[in-house]
Structure formats: C-alpha cells, structure tokens
Amino acid sequence: MSPMSYLDALEAESIHIFRETAAAFERPVMLYSIGKDSSVLLHLLRKAFYPARPPMPLLHVDTTWKFREMIAFRDQVAAAGDVEVLVHINEDGVRQGISPLVHGSAVHTDVMKTVGLKQALDKYRFDAAIGGARRDEEKSRAKERVFSFRNAQHRWDPKNQRPEFWHTYNTQIHKGESVRVFPLSNWTEMDVWHYIRREGIPVVPLYFAKPRPVVERDGALIMIDDDRFTLREGEAVAMREVRFRTLGCYPLTGAVASSADTLDKIIDEMATSRSSERQGRVIDHDASASMERKKQEGYF
Amino acid sequence: MTTMEITPAAQDTTNLLRFITCGSVDDGKSTLLGRLLYDAGMLPEDQVAALIRDSRKLHADAPDQLDFSLLTDGLDAERQQGITIDVAYRYFHTQRRSFIVADCPGHEQYTRNMATGASNAELAVVLVDARKGLLPQTRRHTYICALMGIRQVVLAVNKMDLIDYRDDVYAAIANEYRELAAHLGITTVHCLPVVAPSGENVGQRSTRMPWYRGPCLLELLESADTTATQAADFRMPVQWVNRPDASFRGYAGTICGGRVAVGSEIVVQPAMRRARIERIVTADGDLGEAMAGQAVTLTLDREVDVSRGDVIADATRPAPVADQFAAHLLWMGDEPLLPNRAYWLKMGSRTVNARVTTIKHKVDVNTQAELAARRLDLNEVGYCNIDLDHAIPFETYADNRTLGGFILIDRQTHATVGCGMLDFALRRAANVHWQHTDLNKDVRSASKGQQSRCLWFTGLSGAGKSTVANLVERRLHALGYHTYMLDGDNLRHGLNKDLGFTAEARVENVRRVAEVAHLMVDAGLIVLVCVISPFQSERRFARSLFDGGEFLEVFVDTTLEECERRDSKGLYRKARAGEIINFTGIDSPYEAPEQAELHLRTAGLRPEQLAEQVVEQLLAGLGPHHSR
C-alpha cells in the first residue's frame, strides 16, 4: 500500500474526532454555519458513521442577516433528509430590532450569534457542539484545544485549558457543562479547498466569482443582498466581479475582486494570494484580541 | 513568492514534519518561529501590516523593528506579560515539505502545555540564550521531550550577536547539550548558532559566523527524518459500534498499529474472542486492506461481543493484557497526586479506574536524579506502579503511543491531572488471579434472611458518627439482622496502625476500610462504617466498590463549633494548641457530601432520634424481613 496522503490523514483525524464525540456525549450537535468549512464538516460527519445516518442533528444559529443564497443552500441540505437541521433565531434580538447596520458588528454579533447560540444549546441541552474552526484562522484559535471545555455559563478560560495528549481526549463533564469540538483544527484554508475539490463537495455559489451589486464601505466591498441595506451619502452601487472567501452576515462580510469562477481557479488564486482569509471579516477588526474576548463569552 | 504555490494536498504524510519549539522564557522561541514563517514567505500581507502596527504600539522606542513574537502570542495575557502561556499551532510549507509547529511556553508553570505540544511531535527545536547557556528549563524541556518519545533535537543557540558571534562560547554550549541529550536517549542532535530577530541562520545562512558551515534552520527542518518506526502488529481500539439496522454490525475506530486485510484472523481483547475480518468498510467503498492511521469500520465473520474500549488485534500476535503496570507519570494537577486515590485512566477509547500504588521515585528533571517521594506535585515526573480495576490490552509507550500513553482524570473536577507512558506490566499482574468461589454474596446473605448493605457514616470528628451507628446496630441486632461495625478509631489500633493523618495516609486509610467493608458485604452482612472520610473522592471510590443500592452514605452533619464545644476526646483542644496537625476542620479540609442518601442534621435531636431515621430508611430499602 502507498503511504497515506496528507489529506487522507486530515480526514482520518477528523473522523476519529467525530466518532469520539458521538460515543462520549449524550446530546452532541454539529453547528452548521453554511460556509465551506461547514460543508466539509457535514461531508466528514456522513463519512464517519457510514453506513448509518449521522447520529446527531445540525444546528444553524440564524442571525436573519445571512445571504439569501446561504439560506437556500441550507434548505437544500435539510431537504436531503439524512440529517435533521435545527434552526434557531434569537427572537429577543429580533424583537429589539438588532441590526448590523444600526447597532454595529459588535452588538449584532453578540446578540444574534453568541447569545443566540447559548440559547439554542441550553434549549436542546446539547453537551457537545462540533464546530468548523481551524487553528490557522486567527491567533486565539491557534491556541484552542480540539475538545475545548466550557463551563455551565459557556465560558472559555484560555489560561486553564485541559492539556491534550496524542488523540486521547478528556470528554468528562458535569451536568450543565459542555465542550466545543473542532475536528478541523489542523486543517488550513488551502487544505479545505483541496478537499472540496477532491471530494466534489457542494458549496454555496457565493464562493465563485460573478458580477454582483456591491458598495464600498469602510474599505470593504459589501454586497447588497436585500432592501434592508440603505446607502449613505456619496455611496453608489456598482456591479463588480467578486467572490467571497468567507461567509457571514452579508453587511459584515467583504467580498474580494476576483474572476475565479471554478474550484481550480480559486485554488490558483489562493496560491498567489498575499492576504489572509478573514481579512474581509468586519468583526475581526474591532481590536487585536477581540476574538479571544468573544470566545470567552461563548462565541465560537 | 514561489513557496506559496506549493500545496501540501498532494504530498504524502511522510513528507510532513510535526515539531515543537521550546526553551526557557526570553530565549526567543516565539520570535524565532515568527521569523521562520516570515522567511518561508508564509505571512499574508495583512498579517505583516498588523505586525508592523502592533510592533510600533508596543515598542515605541524601536519603531522600525518587527516584534515577531506578536505573531504567535495571541492571548491578551500573553501580550501584556510578553510570555507564551499556551501552545500555539502554526501550519506552513516550503517547496520541500509541510510543517505543523507547536510554539510551546517556556515558563515552568506551563510545563503541562509544553508537554502537550511534545506529545504529537517528531522533532524539537530547543532554544538557548548564548549569554546564559543551558538553564534548568532547557534541561526540563529536553527531559520531557525524551519522555514523550522525541528522538531528534535541533539546538538553536540564539542571540549570538550579543556575544560577538564567538565560536568558543557556542561550542561549549553545544558540547554540554550533546552530552545531556545522549544521556536521555535522544539519538540525533543538530546544533547551530542563530540570531532570531534578524534571521541569521534561520531562513538563510549568516555571513557573520563563517566558522559555522552547517545548514540553516529551515534547511535542517526540511531534511529531518520523518520515517518514524511504526508499530508493526495490527491494533485497532474500538471507538464506536455502528448498528444502523439489524443487518449491519460494524466496529469503527482508527488503526493505531500495523495493517489488516479482509480474511485476517483477529482477536477481540481483552476477552480474547476470535474471528476473521469480513469487510473493511469506508464511505468511499470497501477496502481490501487498511493500515495505521486510517479510520475505518470493520465487520467480522461471526457474532462476537465487541464494545467501545475493546481492542481488535492480530490473532497471531495479540497485545499483552494486564491490570498492573510500571509507568512514567507527568503530574499536571494543581492538587498533588496522592497514592491510592482513585482516578479515571483513559487509554485509546477505554476508561477504567486506576490508582497509583507506589511512587518508586520522582525525577529531578534538572539533574535526572531519582528522589524518594510520597506525592507528586504540579509538573513533577515520577516513576510509579499503577493498579487498574480492569485488565486492559496495552503496548509499551516506545512501541505504540496510542496503547501505551494514557491520561489520568480527576473524578471530582474532571480535570486532566496526569499523563503517563507505560513501561511494562508488573509480573504480579499475571500471577495474581481472582479466585472464583462457589458460594456468592446472594447465597450468603439469603442464608441470613437479609440483603447485605454498607452504611457509610461520614462527618467531622465528634459529630456523633459512632454514637449513632452504635444505636443503629443495636436496633438492627434486636430485629434479627446480622451486622458488623467498622469504627475508624478502632481500626487504627490494628489494620491501619501504620497510617498517620496526612492527606496521603487518609486516602489509604479509607481505601482499606472500604475494601474490608466490601468483603463483609460479600459475606452477607450489614456493615456500619464510621470514618471521618473527609474527601469526596475517597467516598466516591468506596461507593464504586458496591453494587447499586448497596451503599448508603450517611452524613452526620454537626457544625464545627458544636463538635469543638463537645470535644469528647480532647482532640480539638490539642489541634488548636498546635499539638496535632492535619486535623479535619482545623488545618485539614472536610468536603461535605453533596448527595448523601441520608443527611442527619443533628442540631436539637437526640442520638436515638437520629438512629431511628437511619433504621427507617434502611428498612424501607430492604423490603420485608424474612424472620426465621
């Protein structure tokens, strides 16, 4: 037999983590954010338990500000029928009219994502939540464990993480506590795209370049996805050929000018790119250590 | 940059190097790593821009110098203190190879995080400050690397610019280190002089040190040997039993040694049931054979009982099975390791109860001297005998990291408190067998017309445990039950005469009492145990010896003030006078039960009333008494 390829090894490690989560916890869930990492996670989830159906549901915390194409994609996944897709919206936030355009990224993210996630985890009493975070994304994520302990208030204590040896994970928790599990910890953005290409995994079309209506705001190219977006003085909408490297709430996610409309072209473009993946994420730019603070409070 | 165009995707895993950087605080690990990433062309423009911005903010005095340590020290507290607290993982590649690097903390306080990084690495880059030479942390980290199975080290002697690039200073440090490494069994050592901030001998060779003719750091990493010797015999710990419907029963897991093919004869351990491999199932279709590292699902040609935690192994060369081992233990708990306290041990996918029976010695990691020890404190390494409540299939750590490496978990806090490397099974594990007897507990208790029970009275000294238990026993005796009372004080005159009152001795005291109570319950008796048993962990251990419903914890809850006022044995007075140390409630803690079956609040009640509560509850659980 030939030696395992690097992608084979990453895949096997992730499958191991999925199985360990299913075996060790009573009510595991896979968080599904509809992006490329979620697509890879879902593919791995199906592989890990084949020929059985995945033994856990998916959970999408919907901020009500996702791209319409993302929601359509999510509904297709749900329609496939082999996994249950739960959708949770922070209704308190909706009633308060929380909007990224009015309240800014920090408040919107906290109320609609972080609080929304905690509500959903409490509601369904999930004790393990699998997410697609990778260590190459951001500095505080580079320090995350694969099985990352959260107390009953969902808080992460970066100075007091459980040491993690080999692939032997401590999965013991008390009632009310939980863990966040990251099967893609050791994957890079490039690995994710190579794997999507190799496995033929479907992703949201927004990743591929196409002329889209965008406006330049605070140095980012924001796509106008619905009529909730109001132009400021001096702003103009222009059709430009763009694509997205990451997907989030549409007013907070910058597009990149690109003509990469196939997987091969995306991979070629990335190979020569000199900027990092989350450059377009408005929420990352609040302050240097903001992700760490958000994580401590329960954000993924 | 051409380096960015190389993709790791197509490369095979033998061309991946997992390494760590370690060394003492301020030796420049994070700076070296940041510089390495920069020189390899792996830093995106926006990260470089952020680096320039952050460097200026933090170092107003030297606005043009890049502080590469900011690239990896990502936590707030790390930036504020200028130290690395936790391991950061970085991923990069060059034209020749992919790398996963763990940037490890230098502070002694965070040794456990450094060990975490070392557990998955094949090579260590150890940094030394040329002005300081080998420091205790250099020795500590090298020792832990060796313990974790790392056999290749690159010694980077940093800050050469600050000693005028002197080759004699460098040579002395390199020689001293080579001696240390050889002593620890590290087979390959490369030494080189570097200046991390300016990148001399990091990404390219320096012109300032012509006397050094070897490769630069990046070249060394690109050429390091990654063809690790893999365990040869087939082993797969079962993680998950896959049963979608009655027609399919598969055993899912990651192969941790050797290879397996359809038709291979296997044995399910530890029960040693034999079968043949019928299918090797994956979502991409069945395989003819599979090897170490692959996550697969196996089906067998006959119905055998297999559950999570079992190991499927080559039938002709099965893994040894034992329940007593000698092992190296790195202690990571804030509370010390106490011999005989029960912990959970997790190895592969199996979790069992374990206790350290003997600390043979602890290791002074600076001198490698073997020292006598009765406990292990945070970050200490000991060589220990370990006893499990189940026999498990295993390998020595040197042969198989998955079936030879384990973690210990505190049963109360659930913290990971230790990691261990199995050395060998103790011979007595193979020679001591459980003797099965024809008469069992049910037969013996039935002949007494009762169901056996253990009533475990816990509480402070002077709380009234023995007084109440004595009344309970008299009442039970009058009703025709067969009982025995084990009083902690009385046992200390005989069975436990050799034990003092330190935390370690209290743990052992309770363990012995619990074992004796267990034997008496097996004999069919209703046993009343009266021991302070101050720690929840030991009471939980005692409970774990018994079947469901057999063990009743009775918390005799009397306030410290009241116990001290009564002071029937005069012990509190002596403790307050400092004549007795380690006295529960005074200078040693009492952990009150959270879920005792019976909580006796003694204030205002006579012992007879309390005893009646106990008897009522006991009899309610026993059902009608078969009086003879």
PDB file of C-alpha atoms in Angstrom, chain B residues 430-572:
ATOM      1  CA  ALA B 430      -0.057 -12.059  35.568  1.00  0.00           C
ATOM      2  CA  ASN B 431       0.371 -14.152  38.704  1.00  0.00           C
ATOM      3  CA  VAL B 432      -2.467 -12.911  40.888  1.00  0.00           C
ATOM      4  CA  HIS B 433      -5.779 -14.363  39.762  1.00  0.00           C
ATOM      5  CA  TRP B 434      -9.237 -13.780  41.113  1.00  0.00           C
ATOM      6  CA  GLN B 435     -10.330 -16.973  42.803  1.00  0.00           C
ATOM      7  CA  HIS B 436     -13.901 -17.754  41.878  1.00  0.00           C
ATOM      8  CA  THR B 437     -15.801 -19.327  44.753  1.00  0.00           C
ATOM      9  CA  ASP B 438     -18.963 -21.411  44.526  1.00  0.00           C
ATOM     10  CA  LEU B 439     -20.840 -19.536  47.208  1.00  0.00           C
ATOM     11  CA  ASN B 440     -21.594 -15.928  46.416  1.00  0.00           C
ATOM     12  CA  LYS B 441     -22.984 -12.873  48.134  1.00  0.00           C
ATOM     13  CA  ASP B 442     -26.592 -13.665  47.268  1.00  0.00           C
ATOM     14  CA  VAL B 443     -26.378 -17.154  48.719  1.00  0.00           C
ATOM     15  CA  ARG B 444     -24.639 -15.958  51.843  1.00  0.00           C
ATOM     16  CA  SER B 445     -26.997 -13.055  52.535  1.00  0.00           C
ATOM     17  CA  ALA B 446     -30.062 -15.173  51.760  1.00  0.00           C
ATOM     18  CA  SER B 447     -29.000 -17.719  54.378  1.00  0.00           C
ATOM     19  CA  LYS B 448     -29.077 -14.854  56.865  1.00  0.00           C
ATOM     20  CA  GLY B 449     -32.519 -13.830  55.642  1.00  0.00           C
ATOM     21  CA  GLN B 450     -31.356 -10.343  54.640  1.00  0.00           C
ATOM     22  CA  GLN B 451     -29.822  -8.231  51.937  1.00  0.00           C
ATOM     23  CA  SER B 452     -26.325  -7.012  52.693  1.00  0.00           C
ATOM     24  CA  ARG B 453     -25.646  -3.304  52.872  1.00  0.00           C
ATOM     25  CA  CYS B 454     -22.883  -0.836  53.647  1.00  0.00           C
ATOM     26  CA  LEU B 455     -23.918   2.151  55.784  1.00  0.00           C
ATOM     27  CA  TRP B 456     -21.134   4.706  55.473  1.00  0.00           C
ATOM     28  CA  PHE B 457     -21.175   7.318  58.273  1.00  0.00           C
ATOM     29  CA  THR B 458     -19.119  10.411  57.441  1.00  0.00           C
ATOM     30  CA  GLY B 459     -18.700  13.671  59.342  1.00  0.00           C
ATOM     31  CA  LEU B 460     -16.306  15.697  61.478  1.00  0.00           C
ATOM     32  CA  SER B 461     -14.522  14.286  64.471  1.00  0.00           C
ATOM     33  CA  GLY B 462     -17.010  14.393  67.355  1.00  0.00           C
ATOM     34  CA  ALA B 463     -20.025  14.717  65.060  1.00  0.00           C
ATOM     35  CA  GLY B 464     -21.619  11.660  66.646  1.00  0.00           C
ATOM     36  CA  LYS B 465     -20.988   9.057  63.943  1.00  0.00           C
ATOM     37  CA  SER B 466     -20.048   6.192  66.250  1.00  0.00           C
ATOM     38  CA  THR B 467     -22.719   7.064  68.803  1.00  0.00           C
ATOM     39  CA  VAL B 468     -25.485   6.956  66.198  1.00  0.00           C
ATOM     40  CA  ALA B 469     -24.067   3.902  64.407  1.00  0.00           C
ATOM     41  CA  ASN B 470     -23.853   2.041  67.682  1.00  0.00           C
ATOM     42  CA  LEU B 471     -27.555   2.688  68.364  1.00  0.00           C
ATOM     43  CA  VAL B 472     -28.438   1.673  64.793  1.00  0.00           C
ATOM     44  CA  GLU B 473     -26.536  -1.584  65.169  1.00  0.00           C
ATOM     45  CA  ARG B 474     -28.221  -2.413  68.488  1.00  0.00           C
ATOM     46  CA  ARG B 475     -31.639  -1.839  66.932  1.00  0.00           C
ATOM     47  CA  LEU B 476     -30.840  -3.968  63.859  1.00  0.00           C
ATOM     48  CA  HIS B 477     -29.472  -6.721  66.042  1.00  0.00           C
ATOM     49  CA  ALA B 478     -32.648  -6.714  68.109  1.00  0.00           C
ATOM     50  CA  LEU B 479     -34.629  -7.122  64.879  1.00  0.00           C
ATOM     51  CA  GLY B 480     -32.589 -10.198  63.948  1.00  0.00           C
ATOM     52  CA  TYR B 481     -30.247  -8.739  61.345  1.00  0.00           C
ATOM     53  CA  HIS B 482     -26.594  -9.771  61.028  1.00  0.00           C
ATOM     54  CA  THR B 483     -24.379  -6.730  61.317  1.00  0.00           C
ATOM     55  CA  TYR B 484     -20.834  -5.560  61.951  1.00  0.00           C
ATOM     56  CA  MET B 485     -19.482  -2.156  62.826  1.00  0.00           C
ATOM     57  CA  LEU B 486     -16.144  -0.893  61.467  1.00  0.00           C
ATOM     58  CA  ASP B 487     -15.034   2.089  63.506  1.00  0.00           C
ATOM     59  CA  GLY B 488     -12.195   4.216  62.133  1.00  0.00           C
ATOM     60  CA  ASP B 489     -10.610   4.777  65.518  1.00  0.00           C
ATOM     61  CA  ASN B 490     -10.696   1.080  66.369  1.00  0.00           C
ATOM     62  CA  LEU B 491      -9.186   0.074  63.010  1.00  0.00           C
ATOM     63  CA  ARG B 492      -6.286   2.405  63.626  1.00  0.00           C
ATOM     64  CA  HIS B 493      -5.290   0.134  66.511  1.00  0.00           C
ATOM     65  CA  GLY B 494      -4.761  -2.783  64.143  1.00  0.00           C
ATOM     66  CA  LEU B 495      -5.271  -2.900  60.398  1.00  0.00           C
ATOM     67  CA  ASN B 496      -4.383   0.764  59.939  1.00  0.00           C
ATOM     68  CA  LYS B 497      -1.853   1.087  62.747  1.00  0.00           C
ATOM     69  CA  ASP B 498       0.860   2.100  60.299  1.00  0.00           C
ATOM     70  CA  LEU B 499      -1.018   5.115  58.946  1.00  0.00           C
ATOM     71  CA  GLY B 500      -0.767   8.725  60.064  1.00  0.00           C
ATOM     72  CA  PHE B 501      -3.028  11.647  59.314  1.00  0.00           C
ATOM     73  CA  THR B 502      -1.506  13.251  56.237  1.00  0.00           C
ATOM     74  CA  ALA B 503      -3.710  13.532  53.172  1.00  0.00           C
ATOM     75  CA  GLU B 504      -1.896  10.526  51.641  1.00  0.00           C
ATOM     76  CA  ALA B 505      -2.447   8.427  54.762  1.00  0.00           C
ATOM     77  CA  ARG B 506      -6.124   9.394  54.966  1.00  0.00           C
ATOM     78  CA  VAL B 507      -6.645   8.243  51.405  1.00  0.00           C
ATOM     79  CA  GLU B 508      -5.062   4.881  52.166  1.00  0.00           C
ATOM     80  CA  ASN B 509      -6.963   4.602  55.458  1.00  0.00           C
ATOM     81  CA  VAL B 510     -10.308   4.995  53.712  1.00  0.00           C
ATOM     82  CA  ARG B 511      -9.302   2.660  50.898  1.00  0.00           C
ATOM     83  CA  ARG B 512      -8.545  -0.158  53.338  1.00  0.00           C
ATOM     84  CA  VAL B 513     -11.727   0.389  55.330  1.00  0.00           C
ATOM     85  CA  ALA B 514     -13.754   0.401  52.121  1.00  0.00           C
ATOM     86  CA  GLU B 515     -12.157  -2.838  50.956  1.00  0.00           C
ATOM     87  CA  VAL B 516     -12.865  -4.536  54.295  1.00  0.00           C
ATOM     88  CA  ALA B 517     -16.466  -3.298  54.227  1.00  0.00           C
ATOM     89  CA  HIS B 518     -16.761  -4.672  50.719  1.00  0.00           C
ATOM     90  CA  LEU B 519     -15.611  -8.119  51.884  1.00  0.00           C
ATOM     91  CA  MET B 520     -18.116  -8.046  54.728  1.00  0.00           C
ATOM     92  CA  VAL B 521     -20.958  -7.107  52.409  1.00  0.00           C
ATOM     93  CA  ASP B 522     -19.820 -10.000  50.225  1.00  0.00           C
ATOM     94  CA  ALA B 523     -20.113 -12.171  53.345  1.00  0.00           C
ATOM     95  CA  GLY B 524     -23.762 -11.151  53.540  1.00  0.00           C
ATOM     96  CA  LEU B 525     -23.565  -8.685  56.433  1.00  0.00           C
ATOM     97  CA  ILE B 526     -24.993  -5.229  57.019  1.00  0.00           C
ATOM     98  CA  VAL B 527     -21.856  -3.216  57.701  1.00  0.00           C
ATOM     99  CA  LEU B 528     -21.747   0.092  59.544  1.00  0.00           C
ATOM    100  CA  VAL B 529     -18.623   2.117  58.769  1.00  0.00           C
ATOM    101  CA  CYS B 530     -17.666   5.134  60.881  1.00  0.00           C
ATOM    102  CA  VAL B 531     -14.773   7.135  59.479  1.00  0.00           C
ATOM    103  CA  ILE B 532     -14.392  10.891  59.067  1.00  0.00           C
ATOM    104  CA  SER B 533     -13.527  10.199  55.380  1.00  0.00           C
ATOM    105  CA  PRO B 534     -13.034  13.903  54.663  1.00  0.00           C
ATOM    106  CA  PHE B 535     -12.561  13.722  50.879  1.00  0.00           C
ATOM    107  CA  GLN B 536     -15.396  13.247  48.396  1.00  0.00           C
ATOM    108  CA  SER B 537     -13.057  11.447  46.062  1.00  0.00           C
ATOM    109  CA  GLU B 538     -12.445   8.583  48.504  1.00  0.00           C
ATOM    110  CA  ARG B 539     -16.094   8.270  49.441  1.00  0.00           C
ATOM    111  CA  ARG B 540     -16.863   8.021  45.773  1.00  0.00           C
ATOM    112  CA  PHE B 541     -14.224   5.324  45.442  1.00  0.00           C
ATOM    113  CA  ALA B 542     -15.812   3.432  48.347  1.00  0.00           C
ATOM    114  CA  ARG B 543     -19.200   3.707  46.664  1.00  0.00           C
ATOM    115  CA  SER B 544     -17.778   2.385  43.407  1.00  0.00           C
ATOM    116  CA  LEU B 545     -16.893  -0.928  45.070  1.00  0.00           C
ATOM    117  CA  PHE B 546     -20.526  -1.743  45.713  1.00  0.00           C
ATOM    118  CA  ASP B 547     -23.493  -2.696  43.575  1.00  0.00           C
ATOM    119  CA  GLY B 548     -26.310  -0.183  43.045  1.00  0.00           C
ATOM    120  CA  GLY B 549     -28.381   0.395  46.183  1.00  0.00           C
ATOM    121  CA  GLU B 550     -25.932  -1.458  48.412  1.00  0.00           C
ATOM    122  CA  PHE B 551     -24.082   1.615  49.640  1.00  0.00           C
ATOM    123  CA  LEU B 552     -25.786   4.285  51.745  1.00  0.00           C
ATOM    124  CA  GLU B 553     -23.846   7.401  52.633  1.00  0.00           C
ATOM    125  CA  VAL B 554     -24.974   8.862  55.971  1.00  0.00           C
ATOM    126  CA  PHE B 555     -23.795  12.426  56.527  1.00  0.00           C
ATOM    127  CA  VAL B 556     -23.709  13.137  60.253  1.00  0.00           C
ATOM    128  CA  ASP B 557     -23.918  16.909  59.969  1.00  0.00           C
ATOM    129  CA  THR B 558     -22.797  18.649  63.146  1.00  0.00           C
ATOM    130  CA  THR B 559     -21.263  22.118  62.959  1.00  0.00           C
ATOM    131  CA  LEU B 560     -17.590  22.551  63.693  1.00  0.00           C
ATOM    132  CA  GLU B 561     -18.485  24.856  66.582  1.00  0.00           C
ATOM    133  CA  GLU B 562     -20.656  22.169  68.150  1.00  0.00           C
ATOM    134  CA  CYS B 563     -18.043  19.413  67.658  1.00  0.00           C
ATOM    135  CA  GLU B 564     -15.425  21.668  69.155  1.00  0.00           C
ATOM    136  CA  ARG B 565     -17.683  22.525  72.095  1.00  0.00           C
ATOM    137  CA  ARG B 566     -18.271  18.836  72.836  1.00  0.00           C
ATOM    138  CA  ASP B 567     -14.618  17.852  72.231  1.00  0.00           C
ATOM    139  CA  SER B 568     -15.320  14.462  73.790  1.00  0.00           C
ATOM    140  CA  LYS B 569     -11.790  13.175  73.143  1.00  0.00           C
ATOM    141  CA  GLY B 570      -9.997  16.475  73.778  1.00  0.00           C
ATOM    142  CA  LEU B 571      -8.646  16.439  70.248  1.00  0.00           C
ATOM    143  CA  TYR B 572      -9.881  19.866  69.168  1.00  0.00           C
TER     144      TYR B 572
END
